[in-house]
Amino acid sequence: MASHRVKRACESFSKESKMANKGTILIVDDEVGPRESLRMILKPIYDVCTAGDGQEALRVINDKSIDLVTLDLKMPGLSGIDVLREIKKIQPDVEVIVITGYGTLNNAQEAIRFGAGDFISKPFNVADIIAIVSKSFERRNYNLKIKNLIQQIKGLRTSLNDSKESIPEWTRATDLNPGVQGG
């Protein structure tokens, strides 16, 4: 049943749209107006899913690979901060942008402390939303590349250590050249 809701919550795209698709966004807002506004703004560029509350958002996060979440703070049931914490446990690499009508310095600090990449107050400007979403995708891509490079380096280090241990002592270059120190 939950997967049916996820399928229904996610927009389907034509072949042309999928070719231009830069990623998948989940819009989480209990208010239909802002949620649908964001969907209409982002749908031509991205694959868009929507959720009307925190529980629905977590079902989508569990069932679908999401790149970025726009998240309202004040919602019935789970708060935006609670949803943010759970999202980061389930999919730690997801970028989260908090978009709220209750933007205070304390709210922003708390959201960023729990992993939000940006914090926007409602009402929002369309050009700002597009720019911030684009910047968030760039940050996500850079972070994933760095994470991948770190994994490659760890793998190379392990391979090098394994190789070094398997080289017979008599074949090491320092043993062949008496002028070289070490070994």
mmCIF file of C-alpha atoms in Angstrom:
data_model
loop_
_atom_site.group_PDB
_atom_site.id
_atom_site.type_symbol
_atom_site.label_atom_id
_atom_site.label_comp_id
_atom_site.label_asym_id
_atom_site.label_seq_id
_atom_site.Cartn_x
_atom_site.Cartn_y
_atom_site.Cartn_z
ATOM 1 C CA MET A 1 0.000 0.000 0.000
ATOM 2 C CA ALA A 2 2.817 2.429 0.875
ATOM 3 C CA SER A 3 4.554 1.825 -2.471
ATOM 4 C CA HIS A 4 1.266 2.652 -4.236
ATOM 5 C CA ARG A 5 1.202 5.998 -2.422
ATOM 6 C CA VAL A 6 4.820 6.649 -3.385
ATOM 7 C CA LYS A 7 4.061 5.937 -7.041
ATOM 8 C CA ARG A 8 1.052 8.239 -6.875
ATOM 9 C CA ALA A 9 3.023 10.968 -5.079
ATOM 10 C CA CYS A 10 5.783 11.024 -7.716
ATOM 11 C CA GLU A 11 5.282 12.698 -11.057
ATOM 12 C CA SER A 12 5.816 10.666 -14.210
ATOM 13 C CA PHE A 13 7.829 12.233 -16.986
ATOM 14 C CA SER A 14 8.097 12.000 -20.763
ATOM 15 C CA LYS A 15 11.335 10.739 -22.345
ATOM 16 C CA GLU A 16 12.426 14.325 -23.055
ATOM 17 C CA SER A 17 11.979 15.361 -19.416
ATOM 18 C CA LYS A 18 13.903 12.334 -18.140
ATOM 19 C CA MET A 19 16.825 13.204 -20.389
ATOM 20 C CA ALA A 20 16.983 16.696 -18.849
ATOM 21 C CA ASN A 21 16.348 15.335 -15.334
ATOM 22 C CA LYS A 22 18.982 16.452 -12.855
ATOM 23 C CA GLY A 23 17.645 14.543 -9.875
ATOM 24 C CA THR A 24 14.689 13.681 -7.692
ATOM 25 C CA ILE A 25 13.156 16.144 -5.253
ATOM 26 C CA LEU A 26 10.702 15.430 -2.449
ATOM 27 C CA ILE A 27 8.577 18.428 -1.461
ATOM 28 C CA VAL A 28 7.215 18.127 2.093
ATOM 29 C CA ASP A 29 4.609 20.675 3.171
ATOM 30 C CA ASP A 30 1.237 20.282 4.852
ATOM 31 C CA GLU A 31 -0.091 23.373 3.031
ATOM 32 C CA VAL A 32 -1.321 22.593 -0.477
ATOM 33 C CA GLY A 33 -0.556 26.072 -1.879
ATOM 34 C CA PRO A 34 3.194 26.201 -1.203
ATOM 35 C CA ARG A 35 3.580 22.479 -1.954
ATOM 36 C CA GLU A 36 1.908 22.804 -5.356
ATOM 37 C CA SER A 37 3.750 26.061 -6.136
ATOM 38 C CA LEU A 38 7.091 24.349 -5.547
ATOM 39 C CA ARG A 39 5.975 21.340 -7.573
ATOM 40 C CA MET A 40 5.021 23.547 -10.529
ATOM 41 C CA ILE A 41 8.288 25.510 -10.320
ATOM 42 C CA LEU A 42 10.543 22.440 -10.094
ATOM 43 C CA LYS A 43 8.646 19.881 -12.204
ATOM 44 C CA PRO A 44 9.976 21.072 -15.597
ATOM 45 C CA ILE A 45 13.563 20.536 -14.408
ATOM 46 C CA TYR A 46 13.446 17.704 -11.854
ATOM 47 C CA ASP A 47 11.556 14.528 -10.998
ATOM 48 C CA VAL A 48 9.228 15.693 -8.222
ATOM 49 C CA CYS A 49 7.492 13.792 -5.413
ATOM 50 C CA THR A 50 5.250 15.431 -2.833
ATOM 51 C CA ALA A 51 4.223 14.608 0.717
ATOM 52 C CA GLY A 52 1.624 16.355 2.874
ATOM 53 C CA ASP A 53 3.134 15.383 6.230
ATOM 54 C CA GLY A 54 6.194 13.907 7.882
ATOM 55 C CA GLN A 55 4.970 10.304 7.957
ATOM 56 C CA GLU A 56 4.253 10.334 4.226
ATOM 57 C CA ALA A 57 7.661 11.925 3.602
ATOM 58 C CA LEU A 58 9.419 9.141 5.506
ATOM 59 C CA ARG A 59 7.511 6.487 3.508
ATOM 60 C CA VAL A 60 8.734 8.117 0.283
ATOM 61 C CA ILE A 61 12.320 8.353 1.616
ATOM 62 C CA ASN A 62 12.214 4.657 2.540
ATOM 63 C CA ASP A 63 10.803 3.581 -0.839
ATOM 64 C CA LYS A 64 12.530 5.843 -3.346
ATOM 65 C CA SER A 65 15.987 7.255 -3.948
ATOM 66 C CA ILE A 66 15.716 10.994 -3.262
ATOM 67 C CA ASP A 67 18.438 13.555 -3.989
ATOM 68 C CA LEU A 68 16.946 16.646 -2.349
ATOM 69 C CA VAL A 69 14.108 17.445 0.049
ATOM 70 C CA THR A 70 12.345 20.758 0.554
ATOM 71 C CA LEU A 71 10.910 20.607 4.051
ATOM 72 C CA ASP A 72 8.416 22.725 5.954
ATOM 73 C CA LEU A 73 9.103 23.058 9.690
ATOM 74 C CA LYS A 74 5.588 23.459 11.094
ATOM 75 C CA MET A 75 3.447 20.453 10.233
ATOM 76 C CA PRO A 76 0.907 18.400 12.157
ATOM 77 C CA GLY A 77 2.326 15.191 13.619
ATOM 78 C CA LEU A 78 6.079 15.016 13.134
ATOM 79 C CA SER A 79 7.783 18.403 13.117
ATOM 80 C CA GLY A 80 10.067 19.349 10.258
ATOM 81 C CA ILE A 81 13.098 18.974 12.547
ATOM 82 C CA ASP A 82 12.016 15.441 13.508
ATOM 83 C CA VAL A 83 11.527 14.576 9.836
ATOM 84 C CA LEU A 84 14.950 16.068 9.021
ATOM 85 C CA ARG A 85 16.628 13.876 11.659
ATOM 86 C CA GLU A 86 14.938 10.743 10.304
ATOM 87 C CA ILE A 87 15.716 11.594 6.671
ATOM 88 C CA LYS A 88 19.414 11.935 7.516
ATOM 89 C CA LYS A 89 19.343 8.524 9.265
ATOM 90 C CA ILE A 90 17.708 6.836 6.252
ATOM 91 C CA GLN A 91 19.498 8.632 3.396
ATOM 92 C CA PRO A 92 22.434 10.624 4.830
ATOM 93 C CA ASP A 93 23.493 12.056 1.455
ATOM 94 C CA VAL A 94 20.148 13.747 0.790
ATOM 95 C CA GLU A 95 20.346 17.534 0.625
ATOM 96 C CA VAL A 96 17.603 19.214 2.671
ATOM 97 C CA ILE A 97 16.337 22.757 2.181
ATOM 98 C CA VAL A 98 14.041 24.018 4.933
ATOM 99 C CA ILE A 99 11.338 26.316 3.591
ATOM 100 C CA THR A 100 9.159 27.781 6.316
ATOM 101 C CA GLY A 101 6.897 30.632 7.279
ATOM 102 C CA TYR A 102 8.334 30.452 10.801
ATOM 103 C CA GLY A 103 11.903 31.419 10.059
ATOM 104 C CA THR A 104 13.741 32.413 13.209
ATOM 105 C CA LEU A 105 17.456 32.367 13.890
ATOM 106 C CA ASN A 106 16.965 29.527 16.395
ATOM 107 C CA ASN A 107 14.982 27.483 13.834
ATOM 108 C CA ALA A 108 17.669 28.022 11.209
ATOM 109 C CA GLN A 109 20.484 27.065 13.594
ATOM 110 C CA GLU A 110 18.668 23.924 14.700
ATOM 111 C CA ALA A 111 17.894 22.877 11.107
ATOM 112 C CA ILE A 112 21.498 23.373 10.012
ATOM 113 C CA ARG A 113 22.781 21.535 13.096
ATOM 114 C CA PHE A 114 20.710 18.496 12.027
ATOM 115 C CA GLY A 115 21.898 18.577 8.418
ATOM 116 C CA ALA A 116 19.859 21.105 6.451
ATOM 117 C CA GLY A 117 21.913 22.708 3.703
ATOM 118 C CA ASP A 118 19.813 25.852 3.409
ATOM 119 C CA PHE A 119 16.980 27.720 5.110
ATOM 120 C CA ILE A 120 14.431 29.827 3.200
ATOM 121 C CA SER A 121 11.538 31.889 4.545
ATOM 122 C CA LYS A 122 8.053 31.904 3.008
ATOM 123 C CA PRO A 123 6.904 33.546 0.873
ATOM 124 C CA PHE A 124 9.719 32.555 -1.456
ATOM 125 C CA ASN A 125 11.013 34.041 -4.690
ATOM 126 C CA VAL A 126 10.937 31.698 -7.715
ATOM 127 C CA ALA A 127 14.391 32.723 -8.958
ATOM 128 C CA ASP A 128 15.844 32.218 -5.456
ATOM 129 C CA ILE A 129 14.275 28.756 -5.162
ATOM 130 C CA ILE A 130 15.689 27.635 -8.502
ATOM 131 C CA ALA A 131 19.152 29.012 -7.664
ATOM 132 C CA ILE A 132 19.213 27.436 -4.178
ATOM 133 C CA VAL A 133 18.010 24.062 -5.471
ATOM 134 C CA SER A 134 20.655 24.142 -8.201
ATOM 135 C CA LYS A 135 23.356 25.065 -5.666
ATOM 136 C CA SER A 136 22.175 22.254 -3.379
ATOM 137 C CA PHE A 137 22.450 19.705 -6.190
ATOM 138 C CA GLU A 138 25.977 20.925 -6.931
ATOM 139 C CA ARG A 139 26.909 20.588 -3.240
ATOM 140 C CA ARG A 140 25.430 17.062 -3.156
ATOM 141 C CA ASN A 141 27.349 16.044 -6.281
ATOM 142 C CA TYR A 142 30.632 17.425 -4.876
ATOM 143 C CA ASN A 143 30.066 15.657 -1.552
ATOM 144 C CA LEU A 144 29.349 12.359 -3.333
ATOM 145 C CA LYS A 145 32.498 12.747 -5.455
ATOM 146 C CA ILE A 146 34.581 13.424 -2.349
ATOM 147 C CA LYS A 147 33.048 10.433 -0.579
ATOM 148 C CA ASN A 148 33.810 8.257 -3.621
ATOM 149 C CA LEU A 149 37.414 9.504 -3.787
ATOM 150 C CA ILE A 150 37.914 8.772 -0.097
ATOM 151 C CA GLN A 151 36.641 5.211 -0.656
ATOM 152 C CA GLN A 152 39.006 4.809 -3.623
ATOM 153 C CA ILE A 153 41.956 6.055 -1.565
ATOM 154 C CA LYS A 154 41.093 3.637 1.254
ATOM 155 C CA GLY A 155 40.902 0.809 -1.284
ATOM 156 C CA LEU A 156 44.246 1.766 -2.818
ATOM 157 C CA ARG A 157 45.857 2.008 0.596
ATOM 158 C CA THR A 158 44.603 -1.464 1.478
ATOM 159 C CA SER A 159 45.791 -2.860 -1.869
ATOM 160 C CA LEU A 160 49.182 -1.218 -1.455
ATOM 161 C CA ASN A 161 49.598 -2.599 2.050
ATOM 162 C CA ASP A 162 48.564 -6.075 0.866
ATOM 163 C CA SER A 163 50.966 -5.866 -2.092
ATOM 164 C CA LYS A 164 53.843 -4.619 0.045
ATOM 165 C CA GLU A 165 53.432 -7.546 2.410
ATOM 166 C CA SER A 166 53.421 -10.056 -0.447
ATOM 167 C CA ILE A 167 56.676 -8.791 -2.052
ATOM 168 C CA PRO A 168 59.557 -11.105 -1.131
ATOM 169 C CA GLU A 169 62.248 -9.375 0.900
ATOM 170 C CA TRP A 170 65.005 -10.120 -1.621
ATOM 171 C CA THR A 171 63.155 -8.271 -4.465
ATOM 172 C CA ARG A 172 62.888 -4.905 -2.788
ATOM 173 C CA ALA A 173 64.814 -2.122 -4.551
ATOM 174 C CA THR A 174 66.718 -1.123 -1.432
ATOM 175 C CA ASP A 175 68.183 -4.620 -1.191
ATOM 176 C CA LEU A 176 69.404 -4.495 -4.793
ATOM 177 C CA ASN A 177 71.161 -1.151 -4.470
ATOM 178 C CA PRO A 178 73.553 -1.026 -1.498
ATOM 179 C CA GLY A 179 73.668 2.811 -1.699
ATOM 180 C CA VAL A 180 69.944 3.137 -0.824
ATOM 181 C CA GLN A 181 69.130 3.461 2.859
ATOM 182 C CA GLY A 182 66.104 1.837 4.481
ATOM 183 C CA GLY A 183 64.198 -1.251 3.589
#
